[in-house]
Amino acid sequence: MKQRTKSKWIAVVCISAVLCTLCLGMLRASAAAPPAVADAPEQSVTVPMEIPDHPQLNALRNLQWLQTDARDITGDREQEQIGLLGGKDDPNSDHYQLVYLIYKDVKHQKTSVTFIQGGYRPSMVVCDLNGDQVSDVLVKLPKGSDTAKANYRLYTVKNQEVVPMPAPSPIEIVGQLENDYTVTLKAKGQETYTVNMKDRKEKYDAAGYYKNGKLLRPTKVSNASFDVIQPVDFDKNGTTDLQGVQKVTGASADDVIAYVHSLWTWEEGKWRQLHVYVQKAVK
């Protein structure tokens, strides 16, 4: 794996300003769903692929290609084929019960079939995630037809075999409701953020959490796993970083207080956190 150059570290200094600029536009997003994130690398270009003759697939019906691409995935300067294959029972549904990642080395007649899991309108992005100058794959598996929440799977190819890559670990956020309709939030290794929630005074008062600004029901915030993991290349060096978005809730599961944006880069076999930004959710 290549070492990060000095230009990478210079670029990191600028990331805070870039993320803040992006997030100003995100403030218009609804609190019911995580806000949009930065543009991803160019999506895969569809290329013809045949469904392989393989024991995992031969007995299945209603299989169809969801996305295909041809890239150098092994570093041999030859294009290999990579495709997302899906199967579903209901042709009118967006949900695919079965999703497979298919890798084919045409030159060496090598095919790999990897079962992932089901999802709504699955998709993949082919990009260099680990900085080795060859392509990897990020698969997105939405949890519903009308939600931005999704499961994500990362893959690379080693010795002609598709192997999983770990995703970044969600950031643990601790915090609680405070007097005067405020919430304190703190991520590990980060400063404490104070979020003004006076715009929800009527809601909190009616639910019995506050009276005249005094906290009556001590309540801790909670945060879940990533709702969104988006590939981005901030410094335009060809290596893809990942931007994650997590939701923080307060008084109830639908009381979205903030979104936590984090930026990650792959170094020395693991994801390293570059930046964290907390954005108040729009009511």
Coordinates of C-alpha atoms in Angstrom, one line a residue:
M1 CA 0.0 0.0 0.0
K2 CA 1.4 3.4 -0.9
Q3 CA 2.4 5.9 1.7
R4 CA 0.6 9.2 2.0
T5 CA 2.6 12.0 0.5
K6 CA 3.1 15.5 2.0
S7 CA 0.4 16.8 -0.3
K8 CA -2.1 14.5 1.4
W9 CA -1.4 16.0 4.8
I10 CA -1.6 19.5 3.3
A11 CA -5.0 18.6 1.9
V12 CA -6.2 17.3 5.3
V13 CA -5.7 20.8 6.7
C14 CA -8.2 22.1 4.2
I15 CA -10.8 19.3 4.9
S16 CA -12.5 21.2 7.8
A17 CA -13.2 24.1 5.6
V18 CA -14.5 21.9 2.8
L19 CA -16.8 19.9 5.0
C20 CA -18.2 23.1 6.6
T21 CA -19.0 24.5 3.2
L22 CA -20.7 21.3 2.2
C23 CA -22.7 21.1 5.4
L24 CA -24.1 24.7 5.1
G25 CA -26.0 23.5 2.1
M26 CA -27.1 20.4 4.0
L27 CA -28.9 22.5 6.7
R28 CA -31.9 22.6 4.4
A29 CA -32.3 18.8 4.7
S30 CA -35.3 17.4 6.5
A31 CA -34.7 15.9 10.0
A32 CA -36.6 12.8 9.0
A33 CA -33.7 11.5 6.9
P34 CA -29.9 12.1 6.8
P35 CA -28.9 14.9 4.6
A36 CA -27.3 14.5 1.3
V37 CA -23.5 14.1 1.1
A38 CA -20.8 15.1 -1.3
D39 CA -20.8 13.7 -4.9
A40 CA -19.4 10.2 -5.3
P41 CA -16.9 9.2 -7.8
E42 CA -18.3 8.5 -11.3
Q43 CA -20.6 5.6 -11.3
S44 CA -19.7 2.4 -13.1
V45 CA -20.3 2.1 -16.8
T46 CA -22.4 -0.9 -17.8
V47 CA -20.6 -3.5 -19.8
P48 CA -22.0 -6.9 -21.2
M49 CA -21.5 -9.8 -18.8
E50 CA -22.9 -13.3 -18.8
I51 CA -24.3 -14.9 -15.7
P52 CA -21.6 -17.5 -14.7
D53 CA -22.2 -21.2 -14.5
H54 CA -21.7 -21.6 -10.8
P55 CA -23.2 -23.9 -8.1
Q56 CA -24.6 -20.9 -6.1
L57 CA -26.4 -19.6 -9.1
N58 CA -27.5 -22.5 -11.3
A59 CA -30.7 -23.3 -9.3
L60 CA -31.8 -19.7 -9.1
R61 CA -34.4 -18.0 -11.3
N62 CA -35.2 -14.4 -12.0
L63 CA -31.6 -13.2 -11.8
Q64 CA -30.6 -10.0 -13.4
W65 CA -27.6 -7.7 -13.6
L66 CA -28.1 -4.6 -11.5
Q67 CA -24.7 -3.0 -12.4
T68 CA -21.6 -4.1 -14.3
D69 CA -18.2 -2.6 -14.9
A70 CA -14.8 -3.4 -16.4
R71 CA -11.7 -2.1 -14.4
D72 CA -8.2 -3.2 -13.5
I73 CA -9.0 -4.7 -10.1
T74 CA -5.9 -6.9 -9.7
G75 CA -3.2 -4.5 -10.7
D76 CA -2.1 -6.5 -13.8
R77 CA -3.1 -3.6 -16.1
E78 CA -5.8 -5.8 -17.6
Q79 CA -9.5 -5.0 -17.2
E80 CA -11.4 -7.5 -15.2
Q81 CA -15.2 -7.7 -15.1
I82 CA -17.2 -6.9 -11.9
G83 CA -20.9 -7.0 -11.6
L84 CA -23.8 -6.8 -9.1
L85 CA -26.3 -9.6 -9.7
G86 CA -29.7 -9.6 -8.0
G87 CA -32.6 -12.0 -7.7
K88 CA -36.2 -11.2 -6.5
D89 CA -39.5 -13.1 -6.3
D90 CA -41.8 -10.1 -7.1
P91 CA -40.9 -8.5 -10.5
N92 CA -42.8 -5.3 -9.4
S93 CA -40.8 -4.9 -6.1
D94 CA -37.7 -2.9 -5.6
H95 CA -36.4 -5.5 -3.0
Y96 CA -33.9 -8.1 -4.1
Q97 CA -33.8 -11.0 -1.7
L98 CA -30.5 -12.2 -3.2
V99 CA -27.5 -10.0 -4.2
Y100 CA -24.2 -11.3 -5.5
L101 CA -20.9 -9.7 -6.4
I102 CA -19.5 -11.3 -9.4
Y103 CA -15.8 -11.0 -10.3
K104 CA -14.5 -12.4 -13.6
D105 CA -10.9 -12.4 -14.8
V106 CA -11.5 -13.0 -18.5
K107 CA -7.8 -13.5 -19.3
H108 CA -7.2 -16.2 -16.8
Q109 CA -10.8 -17.7 -16.9
K110 CA -11.3 -17.1 -13.2
T111 CA -14.7 -16.4 -11.7
S112 CA -15.6 -15.5 -8.1
V113 CA -19.2 -15.4 -6.8
T114 CA -19.8 -13.6 -3.4
F115 CA -23.2 -13.6 -1.7
I116 CA -23.8 -10.3 0.0
Q117 CA -27.4 -9.9 1.3
G118 CA -30.7 -8.5 0.2
G119 CA -31.5 -4.9 -0.3
Y120 CA -33.7 -2.3 -2.1
R121 CA -32.2 -1.2 -5.4
P122 CA -28.7 -2.3 -4.6
S123 CA -25.8 -0.4 -6.3
M124 CA -22.0 -0.4 -6.3
V125 CA -19.2 2.2 -6.8
V126 CA -15.9 0.9 -8.2
C127 CA -13.0 3.0 -6.9
D128 CA -9.7 2.8 -5.2
L129 CA -10.4 2.6 -1.5
N130 CA -7.1 1.4 -0.1
G131 CA -4.6 3.5 -2.1
D132 CA -3.0 0.7 -4.0
Q133 CA -3.8 2.3 -7.4
V134 CA -6.3 -0.4 -8.4
S135 CA -10.0 -0.5 -8.0
D136 CA -12.1 -1.8 -5.1
V137 CA -15.8 -2.1 -4.7
L138 CA -18.3 -0.4 -2.3
V139 CA -21.8 -2.0 -2.4
K140 CA -24.8 -0.1 -1.1
L141 CA -27.9 -2.0 0.0
P142 CA -30.7 0.4 1.0
K143 CA -32.9 -0.8 3.9
G144 CA -36.2 0.4 2.3
S145 CA -37.6 1.8 -0.9
D146 CA -38.2 5.2 0.6
T147 CA -35.3 5.7 3.0
A148 CA -31.7 6.9 2.7
K149 CA -30.6 4.4 5.3
A150 CA -28.5 1.5 3.9
N151 CA -26.1 -1.3 4.7
Y152 CA -22.7 -1.1 3.1
R153 CA -20.2 -3.7 2.1
L154 CA -16.6 -3.1 0.9
Y155 CA -14.5 -5.5 -1.1
T156 CA -11.1 -5.8 -2.7
V157 CA -9.4 -8.6 -4.7
K158 CA -6.4 -10.5 -3.5
N159 CA -4.8 -13.4 -5.3
Q160 CA -7.8 -13.6 -7.7
E161 CA -10.2 -13.9 -4.8
V162 CA -12.8 -11.3 -3.7
V163 CA -12.2 -10.5 0.0
P164 CA -14.2 -8.2 2.3
M165 CA -12.7 -4.9 3.6
P166 CA -13.8 -3.5 7.0
A167 CA -16.0 -0.4 7.0
P168 CA -15.2 2.5 9.4
S169 CA -16.6 2.0 12.9
P170 CA -19.4 4.3 13.8
I171 CA -18.4 7.2 16.1
E172 CA -19.7 6.9 19.6
I173 CA -21.5 10.0 20.7
V174 CA -22.3 10.7 24.4
G175 CA -24.6 13.5 25.5
Q176 CA -27.7 14.6 27.3
L177 CA -30.5 17.2 27.5
E178 CA -29.5 20.2 29.6
N179 CA -31.3 23.2 31.1
D180 CA -32.5 26.0 28.8
Y181 CA -33.4 23.7 26.0
T182 CA -29.8 22.7 25.0
V183 CA -28.1 19.4 24.3
T184 CA -24.5 18.6 24.8
L185 CA -22.8 16.2 22.4
K186 CA -19.3 14.8 22.6
A187 CA -17.5 12.4 20.3
K188 CA -14.3 10.6 21.5
G189 CA -11.3 12.8 21.1
Q190 CA -13.4 15.8 20.0
E191 CA -14.6 19.0 21.7
T192 CA -18.0 19.2 23.3
Y193 CA -20.8 20.5 21.0
T194 CA -23.7 22.4 22.4
V195 CA -26.9 22.4 20.3
N196 CA -29.6 25.0 20.9
M197 CA -33.0 23.3 20.8
K198 CA -35.2 26.2 21.7
D199 CA -37.1 25.8 18.4
R200 CA -38.6 22.6 20.0
K201 CA -39.6 24.3 23.2
E202 CA -43.4 23.6 22.7
K203 CA -42.8 20.0 21.9
Y204 CA -40.4 19.4 24.8
D205 CA -42.7 21.2 27.3
A206 CA -45.7 19.3 26.1
A207 CA -43.9 16.0 26.5
G208 CA -42.9 16.9 30.1
Y209 CA -39.1 17.2 29.5
Y210 CA -38.9 20.9 30.4
K211 CA -40.8 23.6 32.3
N212 CA -39.8 27.2 31.7
G213 CA -36.4 26.0 30.5
K214 CA -35.7 23.8 33.5
L215 CA -35.0 20.1 32.7
L216 CA -37.5 17.8 34.4
R217 CA -36.6 14.5 32.8
P218 CA -32.8 13.8 32.5
T219 CA -32.4 12.2 29.1
K220 CA -29.3 10.9 27.4
V221 CA -28.9 11.1 23.6
S222 CA -28.4 8.0 21.5
N223 CA -26.7 7.4 18.1
A224 CA -26.9 4.6 15.7
S225 CA -24.6 3.2 13.0
F226 CA -24.0 5.0 9.8
D227 CA -27.1 5.9 7.8
V228 CA -24.9 6.9 4.9
I229 CA -21.4 6.0 3.8
Q230 CA -20.4 8.0 0.7
P231 CA -17.1 7.7 -1.3
V232 CA -15.4 11.1 -1.9
D233 CA -12.0 12.2 -3.1
F234 CA -11.4 15.5 -1.4
D235 CA -7.8 16.0 -2.4
K236 CA -8.3 14.6 -6.0
N237 CA -5.4 12.2 -5.7
G238 CA -7.3 9.2 -7.1
T239 CA -7.6 7.5 -3.7
T240 CA -11.2 7.5 -2.4
D241 CA -11.9 8.5 1.2
L242 CA -15.2 7.8 2.9
Q243 CA -17.7 10.2 4.4
G244 CA -20.1 8.8 7.0
V245 CA -23.3 10.3 8.3
Q246 CA -24.8 9.2 11.6
K247 CA -28.1 10.3 13.3
V248 CA -28.3 11.5 16.9
T249 CA -31.7 11.3 18.6
G250 CA -32.9 12.7 21.9
A251 CA -36.3 12.5 23.6
S252 CA -37.5 9.8 21.2
A253 CA -36.4 7.8 18.2
D254 CA -38.0 10.4 15.9
D255 CA -36.5 13.3 17.8
V256 CA -33.5 13.8 15.5
I257 CA -31.2 16.3 17.2
A258 CA -28.1 16.3 14.9
Y259 CA -26.2 14.5 12.2
V260 CA -22.5 13.6 12.8
H261 CA -20.4 13.8 9.6
S262 CA -17.0 12.0 9.7
L263 CA -14.3 11.7 7.1
W264 CA -12.1 8.6 6.9
T265 CA -9.0 7.5 4.9
W266 CA -7.4 4.1 4.6
E267 CA -3.9 3.8 6.1
E268 CA -1.8 0.9 7.3
G269 CA -4.6 -1.6 6.9
K270 CA -7.4 0.3 8.7
W271 CA -9.6 3.3 8.4
R272 CA -8.2 6.5 10.1
Q273 CA -10.6 9.3 11.1
L274 CA -9.6 12.6 9.6
H275 CA -12.4 14.9 10.7
V276 CA -15.7 15.1 12.6
Y277 CA -18.4 17.7 12.1
V278 CA -21.7 17.9 14.0
Q279 CA -24.7 19.5 12.2
K280 CA -27.9 20.4 13.9
A281 CA -30.9 18.7 12.3
V282 CA -33.5 21.0 10.8
K283 CA -36.8 20.8 12.5

